[in-house]
Every structure is written in structure tokens, then in C-alpha cells.
Coordinates of C-alpha atoms (C1' of nucleotides) in Angstrom, one line a residue:
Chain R
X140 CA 50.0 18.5 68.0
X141 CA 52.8 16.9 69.3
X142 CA 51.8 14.4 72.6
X143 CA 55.2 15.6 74.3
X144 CA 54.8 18.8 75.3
X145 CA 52.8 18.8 78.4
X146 CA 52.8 22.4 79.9
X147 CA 50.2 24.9 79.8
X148 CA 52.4 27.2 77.8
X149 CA 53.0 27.8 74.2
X150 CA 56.6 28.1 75.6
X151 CA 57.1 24.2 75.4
X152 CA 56.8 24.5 71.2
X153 CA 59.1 27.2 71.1
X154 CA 62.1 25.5 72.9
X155 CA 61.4 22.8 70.7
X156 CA 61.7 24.8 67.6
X157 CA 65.0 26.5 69.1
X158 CA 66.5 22.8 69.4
X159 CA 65.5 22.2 65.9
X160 CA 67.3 24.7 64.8
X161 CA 70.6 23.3 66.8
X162 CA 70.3 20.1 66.0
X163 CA 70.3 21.4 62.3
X164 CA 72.9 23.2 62.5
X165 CA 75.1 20.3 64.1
X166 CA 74.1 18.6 60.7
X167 CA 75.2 21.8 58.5
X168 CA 78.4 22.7 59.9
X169 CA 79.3 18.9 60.3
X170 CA 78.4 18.8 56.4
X171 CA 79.6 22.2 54.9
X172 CA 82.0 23.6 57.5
X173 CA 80.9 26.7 59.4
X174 CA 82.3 29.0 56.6
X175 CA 80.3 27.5 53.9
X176 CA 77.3 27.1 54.6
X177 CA 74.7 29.5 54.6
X178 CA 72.5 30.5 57.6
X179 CA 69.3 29.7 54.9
X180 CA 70.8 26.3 54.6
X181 CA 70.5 25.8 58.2
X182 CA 66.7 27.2 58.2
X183 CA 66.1 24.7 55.2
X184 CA 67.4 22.0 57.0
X185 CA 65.3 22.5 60.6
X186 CA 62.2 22.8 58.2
X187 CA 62.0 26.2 59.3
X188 CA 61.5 30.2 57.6
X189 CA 64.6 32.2 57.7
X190 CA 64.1 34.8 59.9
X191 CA 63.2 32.3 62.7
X192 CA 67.0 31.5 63.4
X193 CA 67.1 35.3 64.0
X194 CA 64.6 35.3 66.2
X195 CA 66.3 32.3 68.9
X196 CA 69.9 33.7 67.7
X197 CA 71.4 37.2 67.1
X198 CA 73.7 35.5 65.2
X199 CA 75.4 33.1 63.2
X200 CA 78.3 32.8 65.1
X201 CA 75.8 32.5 68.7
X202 CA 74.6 29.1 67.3
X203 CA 77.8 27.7 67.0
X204 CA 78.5 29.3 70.4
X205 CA 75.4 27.6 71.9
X206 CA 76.0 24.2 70.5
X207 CA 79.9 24.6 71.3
X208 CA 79.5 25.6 75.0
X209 CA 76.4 23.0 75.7
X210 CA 78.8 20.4 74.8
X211 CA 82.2 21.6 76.7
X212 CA 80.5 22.8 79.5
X213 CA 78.9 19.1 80.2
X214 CA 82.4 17.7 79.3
X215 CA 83.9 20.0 81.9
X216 CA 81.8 19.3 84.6
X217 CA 82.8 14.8 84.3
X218 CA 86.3 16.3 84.9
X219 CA 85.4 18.2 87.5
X220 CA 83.7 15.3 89.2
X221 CA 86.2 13.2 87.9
X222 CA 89.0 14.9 89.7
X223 CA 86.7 15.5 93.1
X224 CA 86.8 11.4 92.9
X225 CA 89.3 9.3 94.9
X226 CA 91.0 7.4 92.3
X227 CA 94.3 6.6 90.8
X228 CA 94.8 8.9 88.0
X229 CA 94.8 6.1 85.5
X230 CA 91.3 5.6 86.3
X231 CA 90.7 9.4 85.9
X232 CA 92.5 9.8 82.8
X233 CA 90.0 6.7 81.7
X234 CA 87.1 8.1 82.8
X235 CA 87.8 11.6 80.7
X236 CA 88.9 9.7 77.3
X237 CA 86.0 7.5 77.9
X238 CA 84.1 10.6 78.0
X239 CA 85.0 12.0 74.7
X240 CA 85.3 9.1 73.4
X241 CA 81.5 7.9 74.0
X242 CA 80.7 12.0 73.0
X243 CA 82.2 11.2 69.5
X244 CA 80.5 7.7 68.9
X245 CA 77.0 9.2 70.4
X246 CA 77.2 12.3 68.3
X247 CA 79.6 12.2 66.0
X248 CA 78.7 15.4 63.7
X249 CA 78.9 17.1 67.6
X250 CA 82.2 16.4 68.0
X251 CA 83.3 17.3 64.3
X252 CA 82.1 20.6 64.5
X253 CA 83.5 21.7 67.8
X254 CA 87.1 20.6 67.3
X255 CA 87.1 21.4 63.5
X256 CA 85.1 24.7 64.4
X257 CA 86.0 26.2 67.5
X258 CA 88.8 24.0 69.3
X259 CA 91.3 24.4 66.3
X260 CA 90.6 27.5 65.0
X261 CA 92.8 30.1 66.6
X262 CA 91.2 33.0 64.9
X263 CA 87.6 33.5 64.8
X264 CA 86.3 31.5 67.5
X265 CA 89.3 29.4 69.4
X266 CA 90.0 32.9 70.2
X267 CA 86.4 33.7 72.1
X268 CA 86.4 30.5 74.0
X269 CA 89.9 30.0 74.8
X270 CA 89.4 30.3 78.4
X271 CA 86.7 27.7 78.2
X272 CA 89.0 25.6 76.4
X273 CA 92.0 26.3 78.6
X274 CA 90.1 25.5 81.8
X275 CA 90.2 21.3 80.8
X276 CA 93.7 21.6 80.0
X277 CA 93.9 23.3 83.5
X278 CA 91.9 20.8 85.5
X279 CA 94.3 17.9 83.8
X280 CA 97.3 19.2 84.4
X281 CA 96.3 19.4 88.2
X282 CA 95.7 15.6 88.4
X283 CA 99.2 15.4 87.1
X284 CA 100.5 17.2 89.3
X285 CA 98.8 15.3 92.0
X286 CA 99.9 12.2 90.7
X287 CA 103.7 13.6 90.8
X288 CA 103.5 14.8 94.4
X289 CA 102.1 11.4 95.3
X290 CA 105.1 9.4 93.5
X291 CA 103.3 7.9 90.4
X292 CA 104.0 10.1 87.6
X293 CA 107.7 11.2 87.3
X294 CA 108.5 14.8 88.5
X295 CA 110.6 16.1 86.0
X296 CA 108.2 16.4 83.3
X297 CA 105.9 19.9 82.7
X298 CA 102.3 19.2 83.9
X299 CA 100.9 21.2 81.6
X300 CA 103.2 19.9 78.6
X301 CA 101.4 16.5 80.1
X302 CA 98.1 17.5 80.1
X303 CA 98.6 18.8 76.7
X304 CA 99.9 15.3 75.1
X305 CA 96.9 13.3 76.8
X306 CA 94.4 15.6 75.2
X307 CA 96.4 16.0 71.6
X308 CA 96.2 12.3 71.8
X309 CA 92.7 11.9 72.1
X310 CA 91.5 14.9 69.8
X311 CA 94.0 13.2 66.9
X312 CA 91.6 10.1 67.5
X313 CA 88.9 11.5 66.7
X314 CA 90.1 13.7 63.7
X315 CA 91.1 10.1 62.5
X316 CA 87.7 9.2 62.7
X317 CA 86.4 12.2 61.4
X318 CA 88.4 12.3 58.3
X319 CA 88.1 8.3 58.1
X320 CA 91.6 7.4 58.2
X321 CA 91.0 5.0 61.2
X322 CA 88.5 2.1 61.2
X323 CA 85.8 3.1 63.6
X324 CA 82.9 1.1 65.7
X325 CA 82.6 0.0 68.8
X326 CA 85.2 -2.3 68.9
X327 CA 87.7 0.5 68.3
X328 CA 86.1 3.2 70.3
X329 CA 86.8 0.9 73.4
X330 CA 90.2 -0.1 72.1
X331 CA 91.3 3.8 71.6
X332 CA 89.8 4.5 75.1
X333 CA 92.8 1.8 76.7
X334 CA 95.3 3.1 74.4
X335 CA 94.9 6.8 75.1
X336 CA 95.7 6.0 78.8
X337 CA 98.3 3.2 78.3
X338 CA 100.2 5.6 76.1
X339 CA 100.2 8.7 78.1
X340 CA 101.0 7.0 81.6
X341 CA 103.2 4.6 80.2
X342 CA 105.4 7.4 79.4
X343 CA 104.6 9.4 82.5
X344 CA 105.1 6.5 85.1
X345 CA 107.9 6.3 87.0
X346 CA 110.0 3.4 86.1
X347 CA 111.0 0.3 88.6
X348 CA 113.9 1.3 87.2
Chain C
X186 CA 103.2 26.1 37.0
X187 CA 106.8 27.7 38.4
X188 CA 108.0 29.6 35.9
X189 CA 110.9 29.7 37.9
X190 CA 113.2 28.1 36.1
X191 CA 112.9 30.3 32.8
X192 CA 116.1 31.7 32.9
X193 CA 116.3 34.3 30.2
X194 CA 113.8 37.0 31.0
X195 CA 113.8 38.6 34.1
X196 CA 111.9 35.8 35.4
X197 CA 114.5 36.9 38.3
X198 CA 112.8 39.7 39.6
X199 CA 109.2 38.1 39.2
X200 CA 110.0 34.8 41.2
X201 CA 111.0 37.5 44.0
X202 CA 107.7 38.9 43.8
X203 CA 105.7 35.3 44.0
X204 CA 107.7 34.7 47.1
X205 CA 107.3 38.2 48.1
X206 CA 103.8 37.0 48.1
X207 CA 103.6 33.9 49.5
X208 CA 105.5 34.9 52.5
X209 CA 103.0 37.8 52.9
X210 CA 100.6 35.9 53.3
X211 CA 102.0 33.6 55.5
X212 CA 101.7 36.7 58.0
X213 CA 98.4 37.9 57.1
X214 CA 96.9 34.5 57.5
X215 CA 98.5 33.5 60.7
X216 CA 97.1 37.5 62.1
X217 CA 93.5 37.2 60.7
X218 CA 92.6 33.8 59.1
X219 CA 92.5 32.4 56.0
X220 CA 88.6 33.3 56.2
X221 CA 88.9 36.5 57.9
X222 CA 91.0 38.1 55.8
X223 CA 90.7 40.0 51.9
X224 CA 93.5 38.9 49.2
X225 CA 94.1 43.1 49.4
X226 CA 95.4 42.2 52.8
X227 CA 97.9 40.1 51.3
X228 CA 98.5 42.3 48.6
X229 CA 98.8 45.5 51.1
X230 CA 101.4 43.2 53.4
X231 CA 103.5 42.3 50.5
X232 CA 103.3 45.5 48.9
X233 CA 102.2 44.9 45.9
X234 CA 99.2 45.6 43.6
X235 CA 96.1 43.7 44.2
X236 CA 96.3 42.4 40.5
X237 CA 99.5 40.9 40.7
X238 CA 98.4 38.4 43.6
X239 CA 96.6 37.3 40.3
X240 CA 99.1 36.7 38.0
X241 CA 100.9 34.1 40.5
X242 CA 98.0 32.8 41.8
X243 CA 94.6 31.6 39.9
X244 CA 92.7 32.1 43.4
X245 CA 93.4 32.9 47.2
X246 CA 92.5 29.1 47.5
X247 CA 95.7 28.8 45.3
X248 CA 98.0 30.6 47.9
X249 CA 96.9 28.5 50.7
X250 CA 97.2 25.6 48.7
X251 CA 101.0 26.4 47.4
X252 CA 102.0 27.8 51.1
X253 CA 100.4 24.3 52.7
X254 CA 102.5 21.7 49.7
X255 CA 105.9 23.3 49.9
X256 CA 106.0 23.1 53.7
X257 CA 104.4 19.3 53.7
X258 CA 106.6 18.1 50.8
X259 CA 109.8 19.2 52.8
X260 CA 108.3 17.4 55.9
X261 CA 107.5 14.2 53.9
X262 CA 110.9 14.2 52.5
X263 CA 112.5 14.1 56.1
X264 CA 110.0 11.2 57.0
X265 CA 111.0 9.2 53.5
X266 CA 114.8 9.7 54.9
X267 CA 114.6 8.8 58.2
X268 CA 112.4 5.9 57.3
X269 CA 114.9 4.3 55.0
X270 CA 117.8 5.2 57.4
X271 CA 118.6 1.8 59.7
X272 CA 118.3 2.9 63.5
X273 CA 116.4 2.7 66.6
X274 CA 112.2 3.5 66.3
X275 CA 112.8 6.0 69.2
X276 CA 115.5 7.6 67.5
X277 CA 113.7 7.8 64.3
X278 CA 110.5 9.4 65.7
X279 CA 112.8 11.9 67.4
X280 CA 114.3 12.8 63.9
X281 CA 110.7 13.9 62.9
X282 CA 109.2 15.2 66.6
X283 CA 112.7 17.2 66.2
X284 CA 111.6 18.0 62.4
X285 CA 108.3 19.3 63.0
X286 CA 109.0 21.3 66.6
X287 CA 112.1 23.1 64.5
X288 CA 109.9 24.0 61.9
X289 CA 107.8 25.5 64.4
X290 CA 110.7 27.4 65.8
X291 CA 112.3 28.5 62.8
X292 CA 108.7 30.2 61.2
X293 CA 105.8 29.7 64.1
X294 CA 103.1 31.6 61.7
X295 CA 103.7 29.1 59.0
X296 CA 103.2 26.4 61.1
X297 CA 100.3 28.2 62.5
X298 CA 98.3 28.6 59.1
X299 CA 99.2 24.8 58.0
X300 CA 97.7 23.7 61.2
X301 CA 95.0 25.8 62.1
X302 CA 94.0 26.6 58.1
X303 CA 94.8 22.8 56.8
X304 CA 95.3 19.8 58.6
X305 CA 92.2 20.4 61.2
X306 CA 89.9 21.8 58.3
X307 CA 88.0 18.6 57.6
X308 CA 86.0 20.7 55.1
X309 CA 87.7 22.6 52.8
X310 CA 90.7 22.3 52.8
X311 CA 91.6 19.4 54.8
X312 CA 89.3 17.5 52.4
X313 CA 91.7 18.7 49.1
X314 CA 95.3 17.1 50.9
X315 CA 94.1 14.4 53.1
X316 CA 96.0 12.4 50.9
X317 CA 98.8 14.1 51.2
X318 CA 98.4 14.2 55.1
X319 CA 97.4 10.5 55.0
X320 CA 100.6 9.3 53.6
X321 CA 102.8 11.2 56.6
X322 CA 100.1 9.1 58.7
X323 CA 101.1 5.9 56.6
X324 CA 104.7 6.3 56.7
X325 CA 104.8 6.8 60.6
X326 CA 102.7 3.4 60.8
X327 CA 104.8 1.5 58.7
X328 CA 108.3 2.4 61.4
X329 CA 105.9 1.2 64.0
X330 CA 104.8 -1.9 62.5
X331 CA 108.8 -2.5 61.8
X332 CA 109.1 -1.6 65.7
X333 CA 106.3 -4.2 66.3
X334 CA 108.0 -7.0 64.2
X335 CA 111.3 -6.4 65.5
X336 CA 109.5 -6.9 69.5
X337 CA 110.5 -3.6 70.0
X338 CA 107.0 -2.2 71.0
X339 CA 104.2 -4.2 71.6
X340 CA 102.1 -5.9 68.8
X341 CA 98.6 -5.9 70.0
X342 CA 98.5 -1.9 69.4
X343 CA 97.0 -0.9 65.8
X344 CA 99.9 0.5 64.4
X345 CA 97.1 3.5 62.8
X346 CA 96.3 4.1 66.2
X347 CA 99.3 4.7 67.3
X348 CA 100.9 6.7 64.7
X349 CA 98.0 9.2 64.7
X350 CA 98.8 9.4 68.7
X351 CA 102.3 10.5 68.0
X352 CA 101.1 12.6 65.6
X353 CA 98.6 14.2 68.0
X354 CA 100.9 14.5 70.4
X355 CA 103.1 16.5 68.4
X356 CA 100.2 18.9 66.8
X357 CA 98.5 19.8 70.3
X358 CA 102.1 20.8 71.7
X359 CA 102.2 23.6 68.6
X360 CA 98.4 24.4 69.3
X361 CA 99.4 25.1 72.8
X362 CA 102.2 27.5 71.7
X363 CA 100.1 28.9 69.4
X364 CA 97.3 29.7 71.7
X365 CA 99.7 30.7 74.5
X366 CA 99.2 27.8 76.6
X367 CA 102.1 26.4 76.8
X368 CA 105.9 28.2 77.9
X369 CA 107.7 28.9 74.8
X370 CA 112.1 29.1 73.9
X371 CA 114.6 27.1 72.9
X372 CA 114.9 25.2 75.9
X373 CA 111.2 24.3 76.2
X374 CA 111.0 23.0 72.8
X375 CA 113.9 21.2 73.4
X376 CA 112.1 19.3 76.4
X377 CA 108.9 19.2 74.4
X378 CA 111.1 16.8 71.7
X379 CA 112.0 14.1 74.5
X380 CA 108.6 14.4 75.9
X381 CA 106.9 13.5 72.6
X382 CA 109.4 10.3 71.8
X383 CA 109.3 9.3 75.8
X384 CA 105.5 9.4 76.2
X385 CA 104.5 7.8 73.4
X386 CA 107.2 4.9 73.5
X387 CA 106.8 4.7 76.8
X388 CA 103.4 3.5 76.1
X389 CA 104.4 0.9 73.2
X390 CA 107.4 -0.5 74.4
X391 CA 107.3 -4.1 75.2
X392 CA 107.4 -3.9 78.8
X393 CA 110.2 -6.4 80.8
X394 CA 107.1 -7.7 82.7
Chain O
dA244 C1' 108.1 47.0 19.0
dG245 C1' 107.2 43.1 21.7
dC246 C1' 106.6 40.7 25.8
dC247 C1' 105.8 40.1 30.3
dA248 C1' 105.2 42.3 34.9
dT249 C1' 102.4 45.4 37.2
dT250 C1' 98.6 48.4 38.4
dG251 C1' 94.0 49.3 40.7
dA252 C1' 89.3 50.6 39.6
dC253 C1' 85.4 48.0 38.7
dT254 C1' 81.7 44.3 38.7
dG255 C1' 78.8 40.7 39.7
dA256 C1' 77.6 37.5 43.1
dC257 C1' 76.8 36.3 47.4
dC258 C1' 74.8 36.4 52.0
dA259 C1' 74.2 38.0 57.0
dG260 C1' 71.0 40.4 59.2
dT261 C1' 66.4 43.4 59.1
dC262 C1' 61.7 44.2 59.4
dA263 C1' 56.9 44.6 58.4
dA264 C1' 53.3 41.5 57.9
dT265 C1' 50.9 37.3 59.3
dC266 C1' 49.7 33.5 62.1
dT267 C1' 48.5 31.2 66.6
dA268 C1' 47.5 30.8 71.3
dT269 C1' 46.4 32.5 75.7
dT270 C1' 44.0 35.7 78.5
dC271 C1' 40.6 39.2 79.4
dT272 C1' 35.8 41.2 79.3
dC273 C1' 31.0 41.1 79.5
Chain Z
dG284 C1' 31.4 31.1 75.7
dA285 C1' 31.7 34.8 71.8
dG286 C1' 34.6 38.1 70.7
dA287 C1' 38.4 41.4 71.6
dA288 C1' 42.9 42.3 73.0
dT289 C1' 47.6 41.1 73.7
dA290 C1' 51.9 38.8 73.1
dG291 C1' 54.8 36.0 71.1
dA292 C1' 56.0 32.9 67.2
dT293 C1' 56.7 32.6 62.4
dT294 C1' 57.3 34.1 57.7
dG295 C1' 60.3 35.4 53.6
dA296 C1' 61.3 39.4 50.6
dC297 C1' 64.6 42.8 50.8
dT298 C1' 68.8 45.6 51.7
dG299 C1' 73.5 47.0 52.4
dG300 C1' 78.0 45.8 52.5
dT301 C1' 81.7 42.9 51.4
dC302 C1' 85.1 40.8 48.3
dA303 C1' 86.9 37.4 45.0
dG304 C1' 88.2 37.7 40.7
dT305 C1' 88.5 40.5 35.9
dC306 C1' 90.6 43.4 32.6
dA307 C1' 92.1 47.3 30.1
dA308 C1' 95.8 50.3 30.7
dT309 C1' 100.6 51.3 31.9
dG310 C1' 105.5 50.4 33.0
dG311 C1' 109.9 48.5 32.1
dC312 C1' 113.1 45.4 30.1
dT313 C1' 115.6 43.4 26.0

DNA sequence: AGCCATTGACTGACCAGTCAATCTATTCTC
DNA sequence: GAGAATAGATTGACTGGTCAGTCAATGGCT
């Protein structure tokens, strides 16, 4: 009997085991790739029988769906609260690569499996969430264009081209990471989180000039 | 593997058909996947028997593979050139922001498949070239590290870091065309060429300060 | 009369998803 | 509070369809 769950209800146990079978199948994916791996290896893995992913999923695909929007939708709303904020955009644009940036060294595997998974993959499953996905890009590109009309950020260039750069930049950090071709650790994590801004807006500021 | 060169048979009339192939699939995995879709697709699309995708090829791993090397060899060949060439950092990284957005242009479902099928596929196949993908990676750190000797950009910015940022950069403009995000033509991917070069050295340049 | 290109039906393996059976806990009845 | 009834959680063997890769046969060229 586990001392955590609290409630009356049997329910508690079953949202437990439903987690287990997430957090699994972060571990899985992050391992095999989506493709590879069998939904057995992802029972095996939670401790769990087979048919009890079927019974908190319909499918294969809706766990990578669940973990995929947990995550996004929490990342969408710091930008939205991010952009609701009073700030220069330097400090917003901090705030959000911060925010991934932390996401990757807190749960690395996480992060793996939704940009390998779903944010890359145009077919399959970049195609079901592509409004999800396009929504960050959306909210970006509106502090840009905010930061143009107030004179910071240089008119002539494409907002969205803009909000597209700052977030390739950041995603190529983390497939760096991912792949291990940059060192990682704290350390870095807070050095890439500086450099992500000071390369974006130091291109997008308007010069003294 | 090529029997291309054999020049006395009608080795002719069967390199035709391996490129009839290849480009085939090009199509077929840009439309479906490289998961999604059956090596009779490829076959269907090229017109040819299923068999015969069998005599070129030793798997459908095989296609991918060959379609993914040819395209990355060219682009490594530019980097090589430019590299050795004596000019400007800025000008050099717009040689190969230029390269790669071309490239784009001239066959967008290529680029799609290497992208979305290869260089984001941690698993798989991402995992079989990193090396090759590494050493564009390496060659784009070693013009910055130049840049940095020569005081041209600043020397407290990993020069890994920063190459992987141009590289992002670069990658999430073609994810944006490829998932419709972005405004596509000639005269947007000409803007998209400056934009790379200006917002990344923008960011690197030793400042007059 | 031989060699390679080409064909396409076939097979063997694999695996997502189903389902009937079993377990466990909570509530109901007297 | 014993026992029955109900509902949900949990199990894992099984099925049905899919497809990568094989191979024996055929075509075409020199």
C-alpha cells in the first residue's frame, strides 16, 4: 500500500498506474524511437500487463499525444504569461529559452521525444499537432512585432521569419545535446540560455548606427 | 557499389533505372514518410517492378541512406570550398546559408526527407550519419573560431555553440516552409539568406562598445 | 547461349489492438 | 459485520493484417 494516496477512492491507484505508463513511455521512445519500439516494451518497462496500456490509451499514437501535449501546453502557457508581462523583449525572449532550456535539463528524455517525435516529423504526427505547434511560433512573432512598433527591433525584417530563427536556434541546442555533440551541464545550460538571446536580438536590434 | 561506371554492358539503361528509383522515392517519402510508406510505393511511383528496387538496393534502409549521402556529400563539398577560400566569415556563411536555401529551392521534397527523415531522427537514422552530420557541424566551428582569432566576432562564445545556432537557424527556416509556416518564392528565400548571416553575426560580432 | 535486368507472387516475421477471464475494492443488504 | 453484488482494474494469449525481403521465372541484349 502505497502511504501517498490519500482519497477514499480506488481512483487515486489508477491515475498512478496511468502515469506509470507515461513516464515509461518517455523512457521507450527516448531509447528506441517511437517507430521501434514496441507497445509490449512500454508495458514491460512500467512493470505493467499488456493490455493495461489499452485500457488508459486507445492507442499507441494517444500516448505520445498525451505526453506531447502535457508538455507543449505547459510551455505555451509561460509564453502566454510571458507576453501578458511588461518587459523588454530581451527579457521575454530570456524567460522562454530559459523555459526550454530548464525543460531539457529537468527531463531530458521529455524533450527528446517531442522534438525528435512530434515537432520534426512532418508526416505522422507534426501533421496532427501543427496548430499546437504553430500557436508558439504565433505568440513569438507578436512580441516581435511589438518590439518593432516600439523602435527596438528593426522593421524591415519578417516577424515570423524572426520568430522562426529564435526558436530554430534553441531546438538546434538541444538536438546538440541530445545527440551529444555539445558539452552539456549546468554550466552550459545557463551559458546557451544568454546566447540564444544575444544572438537573435543582436541581429534584430536596431543599430546606433 | 555503383556499377555505374561499367561501360560495356548496357549498364546505361540500368543506372537510368537506379536513378529512376532513387528519385521516386524522393517523392514518395517526402508525401507519406519514410515510415509510413511500403517499398511498392516506391516501386509503383517509379514504375517499376517491386523486385527491381531490390537489385539496386539491399534494403529500403539502403534508399534512404543513398538519397541522404549524395545530397550531404555535395553540401560538405561546398563547405570544404568555401572554408579554404580567403574572405570575410559573413560572406562565407552566406556561401553556405545561400547553399542550403538553394538546395531547398531547386528540390524542396529532397530537402524535406533529409531533414525530417535524417538529421532530426536521433534514433535510426540520425544515429547511422551523425558523423557525417557532425563534421558540417565541425567545419562551421572552425570559420568561427578563425572569426574569433581574427577579433572579428567575439571570443567568449563557444564556437560549438554557435555554429549549431547558425545551423538551427537555417534548418527551422526549411521546417517552416515545409510545414507551411513560413511565405515561400524566390524573393522570400532570398531575404531568408541575409536574415540567417545578419542575425546570427549580428549576435557574434565584436561590438564597437 | 550467356549474362544481367526485370518481374511479381509468395512467405515468414512482426506487432497493434482485442477480449474473455480474473482480481480487487467499494458498496449494498439483512 | 458476513456475504452478495457491482464496477472497475488488470491480465496476457490470441488474431488479423501488414510488409520487408526472397526467389524462380522471364525478357532482352550482345
Amino acid at each position: 500500500m502505497s502511504s501517498q494516496a490519500r482519497t477514499a477512492n480506488g481512483a487515486k491507484g489508477a491515475s498512478d498506474k496511468r502515469r506509470l505508463i507515461l513516464d515509461a513511455a518517455v523512457r521507450v521512445f527516448a531509447r528506441q524511437g517511437f517507430h521501434a519500439c514496441r507497445v509490449s516494451d512500454i508495458a514491460d518497462e512500467a512493470g505493467v500487463a499488456y493490455g493495461l496500456v489499452y485500457h488508459y490509451f486507445d492507442s499507441k499514437d494517444e500516448v505520445l499525444d498525451t505526453l506531447f501535449l502535457e508538455r507543449w501546453n505547459v510551455m505555451l502557457d509561460l509564453i502566454r504569461t510571458v507576453d501578458a508581462e511588461d518587459k523588454p523583449v530581451r527579457e521575454k525572449l530570456l524567460a522562454i529559452a530559459s523555459f526550454i532550456v530548464e525543460s531539457y535539463h529537468h527531463d531530458p528524455d521529455l524533450m527528446k521525444v517531442i522534438i525528435v517525435e512530434v515537432t520534426r516529423a512532418a508526416n505522422s504526427f507534426g501533421d496532427t499537432h501543427i496548430g499546437t505547434i504553430r500557436e508558439a511560433y504565433e505568440l513569438i512573432g507578436g512580441m516581435i512585432v511589438k518590439a518593432q512598433e516600439e523602435g527596438t527591433f528593426r522593421r524591415e525584417i519578417e516577424p515570423r521569419f524572426a520568430a522562426m530563427a529564435f526558436y530554430g536556434v534553441i531546438e538546434q541546442l538541444l538536438t546538440g545535446w541530445i545527440f551529444d555533440l555539445l558539452p552539456q551541464g549546468e554550466e552550459h545550460y545557463e551559458r546557451a540560455k544568454l546566447l540564444v538571446v544575444d544572438i537573435v536580438c543582436g541581429g534584430l536590434e536596431a543599430g546606433p548606427a
